[in-house]
Short mmCIF file of C-alpha atoms in Angstrom, two decimals:
data_model
loop_
_atom_site.label_atom_id
_atom_site.label_comp_id
_atom_site.label_asym_id
_atom_site.label_seq_id
_atom_site.Cartn_x
_atom_site.Cartn_y
_atom_site.Cartn_z
CA MET A 323 -6.76 -27.92 -41.18
CA THR A 324 -9.26 -28.19 -38.34
CA ASP A 325 -7.02 -26.32 -35.90
CA GLN A 326 -6.51 -23.28 -38.13
CA ILE A 327 -7.15 -19.85 -36.64
CA ARG A 328 -10.04 -18.25 -38.53
CA VAL A 329 -9.39 -14.52 -39.05
CA LEU A 330 -11.71 -11.75 -40.22
CA VAL A 331 -9.94 -8.60 -41.50
CA VAL A 332 -11.77 -5.29 -41.01
CA ASP A 333 -10.39 -2.10 -42.57
CA ASP A 334 -11.97 0.60 -44.75
CA ILE A 335 -8.85 0.89 -46.96
CA PRO A 336 -8.85 -1.78 -49.73
CA GLU A 337 -5.05 -1.85 -50.02
CA THR A 338 -4.69 -2.56 -46.30
CA ARG A 339 -7.23 -5.38 -46.44
CA ASP A 340 -5.45 -6.94 -49.40
CA HIS A 341 -2.02 -6.57 -47.80
CA LEU A 342 -3.10 -8.19 -44.53
CA THR A 343 -4.87 -11.00 -46.35
CA LYS A 344 -1.79 -11.79 -48.45
CA LEU A 345 0.51 -11.50 -45.43
CA LEU A 346 -1.51 -13.99 -43.41
CA GLY A 347 -1.82 -16.31 -46.39
CA PHE A 348 1.77 -17.42 -45.82
CA GLU A 349 0.90 -18.82 -42.36
CA SER A 350 -0.17 -22.46 -42.42
CA ASP A 351 -2.10 -22.22 -39.14
CA ILE A 352 -4.04 -19.06 -40.05
CA GLU A 353 -6.95 -18.78 -42.49
CA VAL A 354 -8.47 -15.45 -43.54
CA VAL A 355 -12.18 -16.26 -43.81
CA GLY A 356 -13.30 -12.81 -44.88
CA ALA A 357 -12.52 -9.11 -45.26
CA ALA A 358 -14.95 -6.34 -44.29
CA ALA A 359 -14.81 -2.71 -45.40
CA SER A 360 -16.86 -1.28 -42.53
CA GLY A 361 -17.95 -1.94 -38.98
CA ARG A 362 -21.48 -2.85 -39.99
CA GLU A 363 -20.22 -5.30 -42.59
CA ALA A 364 -17.92 -6.79 -39.96
CA LEU A 365 -20.86 -7.45 -37.63
CA GLU A 366 -22.74 -9.24 -40.39
CA MET A 367 -19.75 -11.30 -41.49
CA ALA A 368 -18.74 -12.21 -37.93
CA GLY A 369 -22.19 -13.62 -37.27
CA ARG A 370 -22.06 -15.66 -40.46
CA LEU A 371 -18.41 -16.79 -40.50
CA SER A 372 -17.69 -17.29 -36.76
CA PRO A 373 -14.05 -16.08 -36.82
CA ASP A 374 -11.67 -16.84 -33.97
CA VAL A 375 -9.89 -13.50 -34.33
CA VAL A 376 -11.03 -10.18 -35.80
CA LEU A 377 -8.33 -7.75 -37.01
CA MET A 378 -10.09 -4.43 -36.48
CA ASP A 379 -9.02 -0.98 -37.67
CA ILE A 380 -9.92 1.62 -35.07
CA ASN A 381 -10.65 4.56 -37.40
CA MET A 382 -13.44 3.82 -39.88
CA PRO A 383 -16.33 5.96 -41.15
CA ASP A 384 -19.93 5.25 -40.13
CA MET A 385 -19.06 2.85 -37.28
CA ASP A 386 -15.53 2.93 -35.87
CA GLY A 387 -13.59 -0.03 -34.51
CA ILE A 388 -14.42 0.69 -30.87
CA ALA A 389 -18.19 0.77 -31.44
CA THR A 390 -17.95 -2.35 -33.59
CA THR A 391 -15.94 -4.18 -30.94
CA GLU A 392 -18.51 -3.29 -28.27
CA GLN A 393 -21.26 -4.88 -30.37
CA LEU A 394 -19.12 -7.92 -31.19
CA SER A 395 -18.69 -8.53 -27.46
CA SER A 396 -22.36 -9.49 -27.30
CA SER A 397 -23.11 -10.70 -30.84
CA ALA A 398 -19.92 -12.76 -31.32
CA PRO A 399 -18.42 -13.22 -27.81
CA ASN A 400 -16.03 -15.99 -28.92
CA ALA A 401 -14.31 -13.73 -31.46
CA ALA A 402 -11.18 -12.11 -30.01
CA VAL A 403 -10.54 -8.61 -31.38
CA VAL A 404 -7.06 -7.33 -32.21
CA MET A 405 -7.34 -3.55 -32.62
CA MET A 406 -5.13 -1.78 -35.17
CA SER A 407 -4.35 1.95 -35.13
CA VAL A 408 -1.82 4.42 -36.48
CA GLN A 409 -2.09 6.21 -33.13
CA GLY A 410 -0.61 4.64 -30.03
CA GLU A 411 -1.91 7.06 -27.39
CA ALA A 412 -2.92 5.61 -24.05
CA ASP A 413 -6.49 6.87 -24.50
CA TYR A 414 -6.93 4.81 -27.68
CA LEU A 415 -5.52 1.76 -25.94
CA ARG A 416 -7.72 2.18 -22.89
CA ARG A 417 -10.90 2.75 -24.92
CA SER A 418 -10.12 -0.31 -27.02
CA MET A 419 -9.62 -2.51 -23.96
CA LEU A 420 -12.79 -1.21 -22.33
CA ALA A 421 -14.68 -2.03 -25.52
CA GLY A 422 -13.46 -5.62 -25.27
CA ALA A 423 -10.39 -5.77 -27.53
CA ARG A 424 -7.82 -8.41 -26.55
CA GLU A 425 -4.76 -6.82 -28.19
CA PHE A 426 -3.67 -3.46 -29.60
CA LEU A 427 -1.25 -3.07 -32.51
CA VAL A 428 0.21 0.25 -33.63
CA LYS A 429 0.71 0.64 -37.39
CA PRO A 430 3.09 0.01 -38.97
CA PHE A 431 3.75 -3.35 -37.35
CA SER A 432 5.86 -6.26 -38.54
CA SER A 433 4.48 -9.55 -39.80
CA ASP A 434 5.99 -11.24 -36.75
CA GLU A 435 4.14 -8.88 -34.41
CA LEU A 436 0.90 -9.47 -36.28
CA THR A 437 1.04 -13.26 -36.33
CA ALA A 438 2.26 -13.45 -32.73
CA SER A 439 -0.68 -11.33 -31.58
CA ILE A 440 -3.17 -13.45 -33.51
CA ARG A 441 -1.80 -16.69 -32.12
CA GLN A 442 -1.63 -15.32 -28.58
CA VAL A 443 -5.19 -14.02 -28.39
CA SER A 444 -6.51 -17.13 -30.11
CA ALA A 445 -4.75 -19.40 -27.63
CA ARG A 446 -6.07 -17.40 -24.68
CA GLU A 447 -9.62 -17.47 -26.03
CA ARG A 448 -9.54 -21.20 -26.71
CA ASP A 449 -8.11 -21.85 -23.27
CA LYS A 450 -10.89 -19.80 -21.70
CA GLN A 451 -13.58 -21.65 -23.65
CA SER A 452 -12.14 -25.04 -22.72
CA ARG A 453 -12.05 -24.07 -19.04
CA MET A 454 -15.65 -22.92 -19.17
CA ALA A 455 -16.70 -26.17 -20.83
CA VAL A 456 -14.81 -28.43 -18.44
CA ALA A 457 -15.61 -26.65 -15.17
CA PRO A 458 -19.34 -27.55 -14.96
CA VAL A 459 -18.63 -31.19 -15.83
CA ALA A 460 -15.84 -31.41 -13.26
CA ALA A 461 -18.10 -29.96 -10.60
CA VAL A 462 -20.77 -32.60 -11.25
CA ILE A 463 -18.37 -35.54 -11.48
CA GLY A 464 -16.00 -34.54 -8.71
CA GLY A 465 -18.45 -33.05 -6.23
CA GLU A 466 -16.54 -31.37 -3.44
CA ALA A 467 -13.27 -32.66 -4.88
CA ALA A 468 -13.71 -30.27 -7.80
CA GLY A 469 -13.28 -27.32 -5.47
CA ARG A 470 -14.82 -25.54 -2.52
CA THR A 471 -18.59 -25.35 -2.39
CA GLY A 472 -20.80 -23.14 -0.29
CA GLY A 473 -20.48 -24.05 3.37
CA ALA A 474 -17.83 -26.72 2.79
CA GLY A 475 -14.67 -26.59 4.90
CA GLU A 476 -13.09 -23.59 6.55
CA PRO A 477 -13.90 -20.10 5.22
CA GLY A 478 -11.27 -18.62 2.94
CA THR A 479 -8.79 -15.87 3.76
CA VAL A 480 -9.73 -12.29 2.84
CA VAL A 481 -6.83 -10.07 1.79
CA ALA A 482 -7.50 -6.37 1.28
CA VAL A 483 -4.93 -4.58 -0.87
CA PHE A 484 -5.00 -0.94 0.20
CA SER A 485 -2.96 2.22 -0.06
CA PRO A 486 -3.66 5.64 1.47
CA LYS A 487 -2.10 7.13 -1.67
CA GLY A 488 -2.89 6.38 -5.29
CA GLY A 489 -0.35 5.53 -7.96
CA VAL A 490 1.68 3.00 -5.98
CA GLY A 491 0.68 -0.08 -7.99
CA ARG A 492 -2.12 -1.34 -5.75
CA THR A 493 -4.33 -2.87 -8.46
CA THR A 494 -1.36 -4.37 -10.31
CA VAL A 495 -0.18 -6.11 -7.15
CA ALA A 496 -3.70 -7.32 -6.28
CA VAL A 497 -4.27 -8.89 -9.70
CA ASN A 498 -0.88 -10.57 -9.95
CA LEU A 499 -1.07 -11.78 -6.35
CA ALA A 500 -4.34 -13.53 -7.13
CA ILE A 501 -2.94 -15.16 -10.26
CA ALA A 502 0.19 -16.33 -8.44
CA ALA A 503 -1.91 -17.93 -5.68
CA ALA A 504 -4.11 -19.69 -8.24
CA THR A 505 -1.53 -20.85 -10.78
CA GLU A 506 1.41 -21.65 -8.49
CA LEU A 507 -0.22 -22.55 -5.19
CA GLY A 508 -3.37 -24.22 -6.48
CA LYS A 509 -5.74 -22.00 -4.53
CA LYS A 510 -9.31 -21.23 -5.53
CA VAL A 511 -9.12 -17.45 -5.83
CA VAL A 512 -11.58 -14.64 -6.46
CA VAL A 513 -10.73 -10.96 -6.96
CA MET A 514 -13.25 -8.35 -5.88
CA ASP A 515 -12.81 -4.87 -7.33
CA GLY A 516 -13.48 -2.72 -4.28
CA SER A 517 -12.77 0.53 -6.08
CA PHE A 518 -16.44 0.87 -6.88
CA GLN A 519 -16.34 4.20 -8.71
CA PHE A 520 -13.25 3.81 -10.90
CA GLY A 521 -12.20 0.17 -10.72
CA ASP A 522 -9.47 -1.02 -13.09
CA VAL A 523 -9.29 -4.74 -12.31
CA GLY A 524 -11.26 -5.59 -15.46
CA VAL A 525 -8.93 -3.53 -17.63
CA LEU A 526 -5.78 -5.11 -16.22
CA LEU A 527 -7.25 -8.58 -16.78
CA ASN A 528 -8.61 -7.68 -20.22
CA LEU A 529 -12.14 -8.74 -19.30
CA ASN A 530 -15.27 -7.89 -21.24
CA PRO A 531 -16.57 -4.57 -19.86
CA LYS A 532 -20.12 -5.72 -20.61
CA SER A 533 -19.82 -8.54 -18.07
CA LYS A 534 -21.92 -8.63 -14.91
CA SER A 535 -20.63 -6.69 -11.93
CA ILE A 536 -21.36 -6.09 -8.27
CA ALA A 537 -23.99 -3.60 -9.44
CA ASP A 538 -26.02 -6.56 -10.76
CA LEU A 539 -25.46 -8.56 -7.59
CA ILE A 540 -26.52 -6.02 -4.96
CA PRO A 541 -30.23 -5.72 -5.95
CA GLU A 542 -30.71 -9.47 -5.66
CA MET A 543 -29.02 -9.52 -2.27
CA GLU A 544 -31.23 -6.69 -1.05
CA VAL A 545 -34.46 -8.56 -1.82
CA GLY A 546 -33.07 -11.86 -0.58
CA GLU A 547 -33.44 -13.71 -3.89
CA LEU A 548 -29.76 -14.61 -4.40
CA GLU A 549 -29.30 -18.35 -4.95
CA SER A 550 -25.66 -18.33 -6.03
CA ILE A 551 -23.02 -15.65 -6.37
CA ASP A 552 -21.30 -17.63 -9.15
CA THR A 553 -23.43 -16.14 -11.93
CA PHE A 554 -22.03 -12.68 -11.14
CA LEU A 555 -18.38 -13.73 -11.30
CA VAL A 556 -16.28 -13.49 -14.47
CA ASP A 557 -13.82 -16.27 -15.27
CA HIS A 558 -10.27 -15.41 -16.31
CA THR A 559 -8.14 -17.80 -18.33
CA ALA A 560 -5.56 -17.96 -15.53
CA GLY A 561 -8.09 -19.78 -13.36
CA ILE A 562 -9.20 -16.94 -11.09
CA ARG A 563 -12.69 -15.47 -10.84
CA VAL A 564 -13.52 -11.77 -10.69
CA LEU A 565 -16.32 -9.65 -9.25
CA LEU A 566 -16.09 -6.47 -11.28
CA ALA A 567 -16.78 -2.91 -10.11
CA PRO A 568 -19.89 -1.14 -11.47
CA PRO A 569 -19.60 0.03 -15.09
CA SER A 570 -20.42 3.66 -14.19
CA PRO A 571 -19.31 5.75 -11.17
CA GLU A 572 -22.80 6.85 -10.17
CA THR A 573 -23.87 3.22 -9.69
CA ALA A 574 -21.34 2.88 -6.87
CA GLU A 575 -23.63 4.82 -4.54
CA MET A 576 -25.92 1.80 -4.23
CA ILE A 577 -23.18 -0.26 -2.55
CA THR A 578 -23.40 0.31 1.19
CA ALA A 579 -20.88 -0.74 3.79
CA GLY A 580 -23.18 -3.46 5.05
CA MET A 581 -23.67 -4.87 1.57
CA ALA A 582 -19.92 -4.87 0.89
CA LYS A 583 -19.35 -6.99 4.00
CA LYS A 584 -22.13 -9.41 3.00
CA VAL A 585 -20.57 -9.86 -0.44
CA ILE A 586 -17.15 -10.56 1.06
CA GLU A 587 -18.59 -13.15 3.45
CA ALA A 588 -20.36 -14.87 0.55
CA LEU A 589 -17.14 -14.95 -1.47
CA ARG A 590 -15.05 -16.34 1.37
CA ARG A 591 -17.45 -19.27 1.80
CA ASP A 592 -16.69 -20.51 -1.72
CA HIS A 593 -13.00 -19.63 -2.14
CA ASP A 594 -9.65 -20.27 -0.51
CA LEU A 595 -8.54 -16.69 -1.06
CA VAL A 596 -10.50 -13.47 -1.59
CA VAL A 597 -8.36 -10.57 -2.84
CA VAL A 598 -10.08 -7.18 -2.58
CA ASP A 599 -8.59 -4.23 -4.46
CA CYS A 600 -9.60 -1.23 -2.34
CA THR A 601 -9.86 2.40 -3.31
CA SER A 602 -7.26 4.84 -1.94
CA TYR A 603 -9.52 7.00 0.17
CA PHE A 604 -11.42 6.43 3.40
CA ASN A 605 -15.17 6.10 3.47
CA ASP A 606 -17.54 3.79 5.31
CA THR A 607 -17.45 1.18 2.54
CA THR A 608 -13.65 1.06 2.45
CA LEU A 609 -13.49 0.69 6.21
CA ALA A 610 -16.08 -2.08 6.06
CA ILE A 611 -13.81 -3.97 3.66
CA LEU A 612 -10.76 -3.41 5.85
CA ASP A 613 -12.74 -4.61 8.86
CA ALA A 614 -13.80 -7.79 7.08
CA ALA A 615 -10.26 -8.56 5.90
CA ASP A 616 -8.01 -11.02 7.68
CA VAL A 617 -4.95 -9.28 6.24
CA ILE A 618 -4.50 -5.73 4.94
CA LEU A 619 -1.62 -5.43 2.48
CA THR A 620 -0.88 -1.72 2.75
CA MET A 621 1.11 -0.44 -0.21
CA LEU A 622 3.64 2.37 -0.13
CA SER A 623 6.50 3.61 -2.29
CA LEU A 624 9.73 5.55 -1.84
CA GLU A 625 8.02 8.94 -2.02
CA ILE A 626 7.59 11.52 0.73
CA THR A 627 3.82 11.82 0.21
CA SER A 628 3.38 8.05 0.29
CA ILE A 629 5.37 7.77 3.52
CA LYS A 630 3.43 10.63 5.12
CA ASN A 631 0.07 9.07 4.23
CA MET A 632 1.22 5.68 5.50
CA ARG A 633 2.10 7.18 8.86
CA LEU A 634 -1.40 8.67 9.11
CA PHE A 635 -3.03 5.38 8.12
CA LEU A 636 -1.12 3.46 10.78
CA GLU A 637 -2.45 5.91 13.37
CA VAL A 638 -6.01 5.27 12.16
CA ALA A 639 -5.43 1.51 12.17
CA GLU A 640 -4.32 1.72 15.79
CA GLN A 641 -7.42 3.74 16.69
CA LEU A 642 -9.58 1.06 15.08
CA GLY A 643 -7.91 -1.62 17.17
CA TYR A 644 -6.46 -3.58 14.26
CA GLU A 645 -4.06 -6.18 15.64
CA SER A 646 -0.42 -5.79 14.64
CA GLY A 647 -0.42 -8.89 12.45
CA LYS A 648 -3.39 -7.72 10.38
CA VAL A 649 -1.69 -4.76 8.72
CA LYS A 650 1.26 -5.75 6.50
CA LEU A 651 3.43 -3.05 4.95
CA ILE A 652 4.37 -3.73 1.33
CA LEU A 653 7.03 -1.51 -0.22
CA ASN A 654 6.55 -1.42 -3.99
CA ARG A 655 9.34 -0.39 -6.39
CA ALA A 656 11.67 -0.89 -3.46
CA ASP A 657 14.86 -0.59 -5.51
CA SER A 658 14.00 2.72 -7.17
CA ALA A 659 16.89 5.18 -7.04
CA LEU A 660 14.96 8.11 -5.56
CA GLY A 661 17.31 9.11 -2.76
CA ILE A 662 15.15 7.55 -0.05
CA ARG A 663 16.30 4.29 1.51
CA VAL A 664 14.17 1.53 2.99
CA THR A 665 15.66 2.24 6.41
CA ASP A 666 14.58 5.89 6.05
CA VAL A 667 11.02 4.72 5.43
CA GLU A 668 11.05 2.38 8.42
CA ASN A 669 12.47 5.06 10.72
CA SER A 670 9.84 7.53 9.56
CA ILE A 671 6.81 5.29 10.06
CA GLY A 672 8.14 3.59 13.17
CA ARG A 673 7.94 -0.04 12.04
CA LYS A 674 9.56 -2.51 9.69
CA VAL A 675 8.43 -3.10 6.12
CA ASP A 676 7.05 -6.64 5.85
CA GLU A 677 7.64 -7.30 2.13
CA GLN A 678 9.46 -5.58 -0.73
CA ILE A 679 8.65 -5.72 -4.45
CA VAL A 680 11.26 -4.59 -6.95
CA SER A 681 10.69 -2.02 -9.66
CA ASP A 682 10.36 -3.51 -13.15
CA GLY A 683 8.69 -0.91 -15.33
CA ARG A 684 9.46 -2.77 -18.54
CA SER A 685 7.65 -5.98 -17.56
CA VAL A 686 4.81 -4.21 -15.77
CA VAL A 687 3.99 -1.64 -18.46
CA TYR A 688 4.39 -4.18 -21.27
CA ALA A 689 1.92 -6.46 -19.51
CA LEU A 690 -0.47 -3.63 -18.65
CA ASN A 691 -0.70 -2.41 -22.23
CA ARG A 692 -1.58 -5.90 -23.43
CA GLY A 693 -4.03 -6.88 -20.74
CA VAL A 694 -1.86 -9.82 -19.67
CA PRO A 695 -0.67 -9.70 -16.02
CA PHE A 696 3.12 -9.79 -15.78
CA PHE A 697 3.04 -12.93 -13.62
CA LEU A 698 1.72 -14.75 -16.70
CA SER A 699 3.84 -13.04 -19.35
CA ASN A 700 7.16 -13.07 -17.46
CA ARG A 701 6.97 -15.49 -14.55
CA GLU A 702 10.75 -15.68 -14.11
CA ALA A 703 11.21 -11.93 -13.61
CA GLN A 704 12.23 -10.78 -10.14
CA VAL A 705 9.02 -8.79 -9.75
CA SER A 706 7.04 -11.99 -10.37
CA GLN A 707 9.12 -13.88 -7.84
CA ASP A 708 8.46 -11.15 -5.27
CA ILE A 709 4.73 -11.48 -5.92
CA LEU A 710 4.94 -15.26 -5.54
CA ARG A 711 6.71 -14.85 -2.21
CA LEU A 712 3.94 -12.52 -1.09
CA ALA A 713 1.32 -15.03 -2.24
CA ARG A 714 2.98 -17.77 -0.19
CA THR A 715 2.89 -15.50 2.84
CA VAL A 716 -0.76 -14.45 2.65
CA THR A 717 -2.13 -17.89 1.87
CA GLY A 718 -0.77 -19.04 5.21
CA VAL A 719 -2.30 -16.11 7.15
CA GLY A 720 -5.91 -16.19 8.39
CA ALA A 721 -8.18 -14.88 11.07
CA ALA A 722 -7.21 -17.80 13.30
CA VAL A 723 -3.55 -16.88 13.23
CA VAL A 724 -3.70 -14.04 15.76
CA PRO A 725 -1.34 -13.67 18.74
CA GLU A 726 -3.20 -14.02 22.03
CA ALA A 727 -2.26 -10.53 23.20
CA ASP A 728 -3.57 -9.00 19.99
CA SER A 729 -6.79 -11.01 19.93
CA GLN A 730 -7.75 -9.52 23.30
CA LYS A 731 -7.52 -6.05 21.80
CA THR A 732 -10.32 -6.70 19.32
CA THR A 733 -12.95 -6.44 22.06
CA GLN A 734 -11.96 -2.80 22.56
CA LYS A 735 -12.30 -1.95 18.87
CA LYS A 736 -13.18 1.66 18.14
CA SER A 737 -15.36 3.00 15.34
CA LEU A 738 -15.19 6.04 13.11
CA PHE A 739 -18.68 5.61 11.66
CA ALA A 740 -22.07 5.17 13.32
CA TRP A 741 -23.07 2.03 11.44
CA ARG A 742 -20.26 0.00 13.06
#
């Protein structure tokens, strides 16, 4: 069958290889094209057999599954890796995803779990490849009808997702907000990972960690040789594009506040919506992003420390002259039974919460561990509907929508840093 999923099994234990091969032999849409006993053999066979999916054991002598997956990301980029391990610790999962694995299965797993994972990652990979093949053709045939082009139409809306306290779901909301705006509202969306030292956008979207990032973009902008920002963006199968954070923390030092603003302006020229996932602490670069944003979605939760930090941030925002409509308060996990009510939060910070997102740990964690945003895996869940409502709100908010009284305040804007 031409539409069969070609699978390469990689495990150093012969009995496991044989068992998996026999198990998959009962599936009419799956063909095991080979079985490798080591990572090095897997690299050779993948190059020769061109599998769609590689079932990879994580613990192997000589070259383990993580190292093999990293090399496959460049030598066989169209092969989606499903990592297998007897250990389900978060560190193993995270390292696997950073290496480029698309799925993670904990042994022992059922035949249903195995085949479902293979079909799911294969479908996502084929969808991504078809999008990449069609997009250039559509751009040539459709011209401006195929989407926004540089300088065409009004500049897009920049939404900064920020929180003065970590651990409140900032990145999760940013990623799912972008996907909701793209898949449900038909917007051309790009996500910029503004947490330059320890960005997690790529992990949540299950993107190849070897992809280009803002660290590759900045040098070309500095010398003025940048022709198009498109080559530095990574496509996601949901239809959004991503500008990843640098692969190593020390590289983040090269990104200045001025450069961050230039990147945002370049992104807004080509997209309807730019979602920037900010870091949770103040520095000149973070403030540059907040300055450039049309809307700041400021996340908080029903915790005393989160409420205290929010109160401090609102004081800073007032000092900076941000108009009242620019800063939106988003209460995440709003229905958590923690003894603090929404009205308590509002009384403490002195203003109303603009949007609430329910707590749904099951959907969120399940999606996180599989690198599939919950808006895609469970669109009917209440948490997804809350995200969609938020997407509808922000896509209608732009720099032009500013009350007259507030717009006059921008001329008196204060600065906390000398460069501004």
